[in-house]
Coordinates of C-alpha atoms in Angstrom, one line a residue:
Chain L
E14 CA -4.4 -27.7 -16.5
A15 CA -7.6 -27.6 -18.6
G16 CA -10.4 -29.6 -17.3
V17 CA -12.9 -31.8 -19.1
A18 CA -14.8 -29.8 -21.7
Q19 CA -18.3 -30.4 -22.7
S20 CA -20.7 -28.8 -25.1
P21 CA -23.4 -27.7 -25.3
R22 CA -24.3 -26.9 -21.7
Y23 CA -28.0 -26.9 -22.2
K24 CA -30.1 -28.4 -24.9
I25 CA -33.9 -28.4 -25.4
I26 CA -35.5 -30.6 -28.0
E27 CA -38.7 -32.3 -28.7
K28 CA -39.2 -36.0 -28.4
R29 CA -38.3 -38.1 -31.4
Q30 CA -35.7 -35.4 -32.4
S31 CA -31.9 -36.3 -32.4
V32 CA -29.3 -34.7 -30.3
A33 CA -25.5 -35.0 -29.9
F34 CA -23.2 -34.1 -27.2
W35 CA -19.4 -33.5 -27.2
C36 CA -16.6 -34.2 -24.8
N37 CA -13.0 -33.4 -24.8
P38 CA -11.1 -35.1 -21.9
I39 CA -8.1 -33.9 -20.0
S40 CA -5.0 -34.3 -22.2
G41 CA -3.3 -37.8 -21.7
H42 CA -6.4 -39.3 -20.1
A43 CA -6.9 -42.8 -21.6
T44 CA -10.2 -43.6 -20.0
L45 CA -13.4 -41.6 -20.8
Y46 CA -16.8 -42.2 -19.4
W47 CA -20.3 -41.0 -20.3
Y48 CA -22.8 -40.9 -17.4
Q49 CA -26.5 -40.1 -17.2
Q50 CA -27.7 -38.4 -14.1
I51 CA -31.5 -38.1 -13.7
L52 CA -32.6 -35.4 -11.1
G53 CA -32.3 -36.9 -7.5
Q54 CA -30.2 -39.8 -8.6
G55 CA -26.5 -40.6 -8.8
P56 CA -24.7 -40.7 -12.1
K57 CA -25.3 -44.0 -14.0
L58 CA -22.6 -45.2 -16.3
L59 CA -23.7 -45.3 -20.0
I60 CA -20.4 -46.2 -21.7
Q61 CA -16.7 -46.3 -20.9
F62 CA -13.7 -46.1 -23.3
Q63 CA -10.2 -47.1 -22.9
N64 CA -8.4 -45.1 -25.6
N65 CA -10.7 -45.6 -28.5
G66 CA -12.0 -49.0 -27.5
V67 CA -15.3 -49.7 -25.6
V68 CA -14.8 -51.3 -22.3
D69 CA -18.2 -51.3 -20.9
D70 CA -21.4 -50.3 -22.6
S71 CA -23.9 -52.7 -20.8
Q72 CA -26.1 -49.9 -19.7
L73 CA -26.2 -48.0 -22.9
P74 CA -29.8 -48.1 -24.7
K75 CA -28.2 -49.2 -27.9
D76 CA -31.5 -48.9 -29.8
R77 CA -31.3 -45.0 -29.4
F78 CA -27.9 -44.2 -27.9
S79 CA -24.5 -44.3 -29.6
A80 CA -21.2 -43.1 -28.8
E81 CA -17.8 -43.0 -30.3
R82 CA -14.4 -41.9 -29.4
L83 CA -12.4 -41.6 -32.6
K84 CA -8.6 -41.3 -32.3
G85 CA -9.0 -42.0 -28.7
V86 CA -9.4 -38.3 -27.7
D87 CA -12.7 -36.5 -28.2
S88 CA -16.0 -38.4 -27.8
T89 CA -19.6 -37.8 -29.0
L90 CA -22.7 -39.3 -27.6
K91 CA -25.9 -39.3 -29.7
I92 CA -29.4 -40.0 -28.9
Q93 CA -31.7 -40.7 -31.8
P94 CA -34.7 -40.6 -31.4
A95 CA -35.1 -38.9 -28.0
K96 CA -37.7 -39.8 -25.5
L97 CA -39.1 -37.9 -22.6
E98 CA -37.2 -40.0 -20.1
D99 CA -34.0 -39.1 -21.6
S100 CA -34.2 -35.7 -19.8
A101 CA -31.2 -35.7 -17.6
V102 CA -27.7 -34.3 -17.2
Y103 CA -25.1 -36.0 -19.3
L104 CA -21.8 -36.0 -17.8
C105 CA -18.4 -36.8 -19.3
A106 CA -15.5 -37.9 -17.1
S107 CA -11.9 -38.9 -17.8
S108 CA -9.3 -40.6 -15.9
L109 CA -5.6 -41.5 -16.5
G110 CA -6.5 -45.2 -16.8
T111 CA -3.0 -46.2 -15.8
S112 CA -2.8 -49.9 -15.6
G113 CA -1.4 -51.4 -12.5
R114 CA -3.1 -48.8 -10.3
V115 CA -6.4 -49.9 -8.6
Y116 CA -7.8 -46.5 -8.9
N117 CA -7.5 -43.4 -11.0
E118 CA -9.5 -40.3 -10.0
Q119 CA -12.2 -39.3 -12.4
F120 CA -12.5 -35.7 -13.3
F121 CA -15.9 -34.6 -14.5
G122 CA -16.9 -32.1 -17.1
P123 CA -19.7 -29.6 -16.3
G124 CA -22.3 -31.7 -18.0
T125 CA -24.9 -31.1 -20.7
R126 CA -28.5 -30.6 -19.3
L127 CA -30.9 -32.1 -21.7
T128 CA -34.7 -31.4 -21.6
V129 CA -36.9 -33.3 -23.9
L130 CA -40.3 -31.9 -24.5
Chain D
R9 CA -30.4 -55.2 -3.9
K10 CA -28.8 -52.2 -5.4
E11 CA -25.1 -52.4 -6.0
V12 CA -24.5 -49.3 -3.9
E13 CA -27.1 -47.9 -1.5
Q14 CA -27.2 -44.6 0.4
D15 CA -29.9 -43.0 2.4
P16 CA -30.9 -40.0 0.2
G17 CA -31.7 -37.8 3.2
P18 CA -31.9 -34.7 3.4
F19 CA -29.9 -34.6 6.6
N20 CA -30.5 -31.2 8.2
V21 CA -28.1 -30.4 10.8
P22 CA -27.1 -27.1 12.7
E23 CA -23.6 -25.5 12.1
G24 CA -21.0 -27.1 14.3
A25 CA -22.7 -30.4 14.5
T26 CA -21.3 -33.8 13.7
V27 CA -23.0 -35.8 11.0
A28 CA -22.3 -39.3 9.7
F29 CA -23.4 -41.0 6.4
N30 CA -23.2 -44.8 5.7
C31 CA -23.2 -46.5 2.3
T32 CA -23.5 -50.2 1.7
Y33 CA -22.2 -52.2 -1.3
S34 CA -23.2 -55.6 -2.6
N35 CA -20.0 -56.7 -4.3
S36 CA -17.6 -58.3 -1.7
A37 CA -14.9 -58.2 -4.3
S38 CA -14.8 -54.4 -4.6
Q39 CA -11.4 -53.0 -3.9
S40 CA -11.7 -49.2 -4.0
F41 CA -14.1 -46.8 -2.3
F42 CA -14.6 -43.1 -2.5
W43 CA -16.7 -40.2 -1.5
Y44 CA -17.5 -37.5 -4.1
R45 CA -19.3 -34.2 -3.4
Q46 CA -21.7 -32.7 -5.7
D47 CA -23.0 -29.2 -5.3
C48 CA -26.4 -28.3 -6.8
R49 CA -26.2 -28.1 -10.6
K50 CA -22.6 -28.8 -10.5
E51 CA -20.5 -31.8 -11.5
P52 CA -19.2 -34.4 -8.9
K53 CA -15.7 -33.8 -7.4
L54 CA -13.6 -36.3 -5.5
L55 CA -13.8 -35.5 -1.7
M56 CA -11.6 -38.5 -0.4
S57 CA -10.8 -42.0 -1.1
V58 CA -11.4 -44.6 1.6
Y59 CA -8.6 -46.8 2.8
S60 CA -8.8 -50.0 4.6
S61 CA -7.4 -48.5 7.8
G62 CA -9.6 -45.6 7.7
N63 CA -8.4 -42.0 6.9
E64 CA -8.9 -38.4 8.0
D65 CA -8.6 -35.2 6.1
G66 CA -9.3 -32.2 8.3
R67 CA -12.9 -32.4 9.4
F68 CA -13.7 -35.4 7.3
T69 CA -13.2 -39.1 8.3
A70 CA -13.8 -42.1 6.1
Q71 CA -14.1 -45.6 7.3
L72 CA -14.4 -48.9 5.5
N73 CA -16.0 -52.1 7.1
R74 CA -15.4 -55.0 4.6
A75 CA -17.1 -57.6 6.9
S76 CA -20.4 -55.7 6.8
Q77 CA -19.7 -54.1 3.4
Y78 CA -20.2 -50.6 4.2
I79 CA -18.3 -47.3 4.1
S80 CA -19.0 -44.3 6.2
L81 CA -18.3 -40.5 6.1
L82 CA -18.1 -38.4 9.2
I83 CA -18.1 -34.7 9.1
R84 CA -17.1 -32.9 12.3
D85 CA -17.8 -29.1 13.0
S86 CA -20.2 -28.7 10.0
K87 CA -20.0 -25.6 8.1
L88 CA -22.7 -24.0 5.9
S89 CA -20.3 -24.7 3.0
D90 CA -20.6 -28.4 3.6
S91 CA -24.2 -28.4 2.3
A92 CA -24.1 -30.6 -0.7
T93 CA -25.0 -34.1 -2.0
Y94 CA -22.3 -36.7 -1.0
L95 CA -21.9 -39.6 -3.4
C96 CA -20.6 -42.9 -2.4
V97 CA -18.6 -44.6 -5.2
V98 CA -17.4 -48.2 -5.3
N99 CA -14.9 -49.8 -7.8
G100 CA -16.8 -52.4 -9.8
G101 CA -14.2 -53.6 -12.2
T102 CA -11.3 -52.3 -14.2
Y103 CA -11.6 -48.5 -13.9
K104 CA -15.4 -48.9 -13.5
Y105 CA -17.1 -47.0 -10.8
I106 CA -20.6 -47.4 -9.4
F107 CA -22.3 -44.3 -7.9
G108 CA -24.9 -44.5 -5.1
T109 CA -27.9 -42.1 -5.3
G110 CA -26.2 -39.6 -3.0
T111 CA -27.1 -38.3 0.4
R112 CA -28.2 -34.7 0.7
L113 CA -26.7 -32.5 3.6
K114 CA -28.1 -29.2 4.6
V115 CA -26.2 -27.3 7.2
L116 CA -28.4 -24.7 8.9
A117 CA -27.3 -21.4 10.4

């Protein structure tokens, strides 16, 4: 079974530039997450989708970050304009999101390592 | 107080040692608890879920203490390959998971 795919794997940009990340979750997984992981810290949830609807985006800096999941499958995360503090690994994860179960294991993609200069 | 707190370590232990990590959580309504493992420059992967009665998987034992709001992970007979960061994860809502900072473990030869 194919895992969660992310691209690009690495990106270097200058501050104030724009960048976009792409994620393709495991087939059939209804829930998709974007996390930001700064070096030495645990992943921090940015946004969570259930199918193509947003469940939680309370920690997404909406003045510069945006995300969409059209058709409930692939997702893109965009930063515009980037700041130095956005340097981090951006992880996409997916889970079945089956209602009635307390927990659905999350499967993570390899991440996109962003460096903002 | 952070929602999920872990000692960042590092814990440096010799091969064969037993090591234990704790993780405290603030939301008493949390229902699900997990340990993930993250290798350097890799993505997190589920190590084990933590059940109310405690559970064991080979050399790994997880415990939950609801009264004191913490979970623990015990690793027996540590191997060099156990060197990684161990992330505590707590369910904070419908399909929502809150990660701790992680505890770094280095097993020394």
